Each structure stands twice: as C-alpha cells, then as structure tokens.
Amino acid sequence: MDDPGRPADPGLFSPRSTLRAMRRLKPDPVPAGLLERLVQAAVRGQAAPTRRAAGTWWRPTGR
C-alpha cells in the first residue's frame, strides 16, 4: 500500500495528525524511554502565546 504522495519517513507526529480513527494505531506497548523523551519534549516545548482582547489591560489593584 505504497502511496507516491507520501514521504517514505513521515516523522514522529505526521501519522498522528493524518489518522482518522484510533483503531488504526498499533496496540504495541511504547518503550518507557520513548515516553520519557516525549514528556520531556512537551515540558520543554514552547508555551502557546497568550493574547489579550483589544482595549483590555491588566491593572494592578491597590495603587
């Protein structure tokens, strides 16, 4: 089932984003070392930027 439109090595996150149903994922256990690396990458990853609505501003109280 080779698809010429897909790269040979889709990378780590591409299969997750292209699958429509979880039942198509393998039931094989994930090695503990890989889980630790993924969690560390998530912890150290960039946080989503916070956005303020136009015209609003945080003002400290008590001044």
Tab-separated table of C-alpha atoms in Angstrom:
chain	number	residue	atom	x	y	z
A	1	MET	CA	0.000	0.000	0.000
A	2	ASP	CA	2.628	2.490	-1.096
A	3	ASP	CA	1.369	5.986	-1.741
A	4	PRO	CA	3.669	8.019	-4.003
A	5	GLY	CA	2.277	11.235	-2.497
A	6	ARG	CA	3.512	10.400	0.997
A	7	PRO	CA	7.120	10.677	2.131
A	8	ALA	CA	8.967	7.452	2.971
A	9	ASP	CA	9.542	8.580	6.581
A	10	PRO	CA	6.604	10.690	7.756
A	11	GLY	CA	8.308	11.696	11.003
A	12	LEU	CA	7.013	11.466	14.532
A	13	PHE	CA	3.801	13.490	14.533
A	14	SER	CA	2.589	13.228	10.933
A	15	PRO	CA	0.883	9.815	11.330
A	16	ARG	CA	-0.973	11.045	14.410
A	17	SER	CA	-2.355	14.048	12.566
A	18	THR	CA	-3.368	12.124	9.443
A	19	LEU	CA	-5.173	9.170	11.058
A	20	ARG	CA	-8.918	9.484	11.352
A	21	ALA	CA	-9.521	6.620	13.785
A	22	MET	CA	-7.522	5.487	16.801
A	23	ARG	CA	-8.313	1.849	15.992
A	24	ARG	CA	-5.771	2.049	13.154
A	25	LEU	CA	-2.859	2.614	15.545
A	26	LYS	CA	-0.758	-0.343	16.634
A	27	PRO	CA	-1.530	-1.871	20.037
A	28	ASP	CA	2.185	-2.449	20.710
A	29	PRO	CA	3.467	-1.063	24.025
A	30	VAL	CA	5.531	2.127	23.875
A	31	PRO	CA	9.014	1.789	25.410
A	32	ALA	CA	9.447	3.670	28.706
A	33	GLY	CA	12.486	5.536	27.361
A	34	LEU	CA	10.479	6.928	24.453
A	35	LEU	CA	7.662	8.015	26.767
A	36	GLU	CA	10.162	9.852	28.969
A	37	ARG	CA	11.664	11.623	25.938
A	38	LEU	CA	8.219	12.675	24.697
A	39	VAL	CA	7.195	14.029	28.096
A	40	GLN	CA	10.472	15.960	28.420
A	41	ALA	CA	9.971	17.436	24.947
A	42	ALA	CA	6.438	18.500	25.889
A	43	VAL	CA	7.581	20.050	29.178
A	44	ARG	CA	10.364	21.996	27.489
A	45	GLY	CA	8.292	22.961	24.464
A	46	GLN	CA	7.201	26.479	23.754
A	47	ALA	CA	4.034	27.559	25.501
A	48	ALA	CA	1.149	28.893	23.478
A	49	PRO	CA	1.204	32.673	23.251
A	50	THR	CA	-1.364	34.462	25.359
A	51	ARG	CA	-3.494	37.013	23.603
A	52	ARG	CA	-5.420	39.916	25.052
A	53	ALA	CA	-8.569	41.293	23.551
A	54	ALA	CA	-8.032	44.728	22.021
A	55	GLY	CA	-8.528	47.508	24.534
A	56	THR	CA	-8.095	45.415	27.672
A	57	TRP	CA	-5.161	45.630	30.011
A	58	TRP	CA	-4.343	44.128	33.375
A	59	ARG	CA	-4.148	46.806	36.061
A	60	PRO	CA	-2.686	46.030	39.470
A	61	THR	CA	-5.044	46.685	42.375
A	62	GLY	CA	-4.194	48.735	45.440
A	63	ARG	CA	-2.437	51.596	43.690
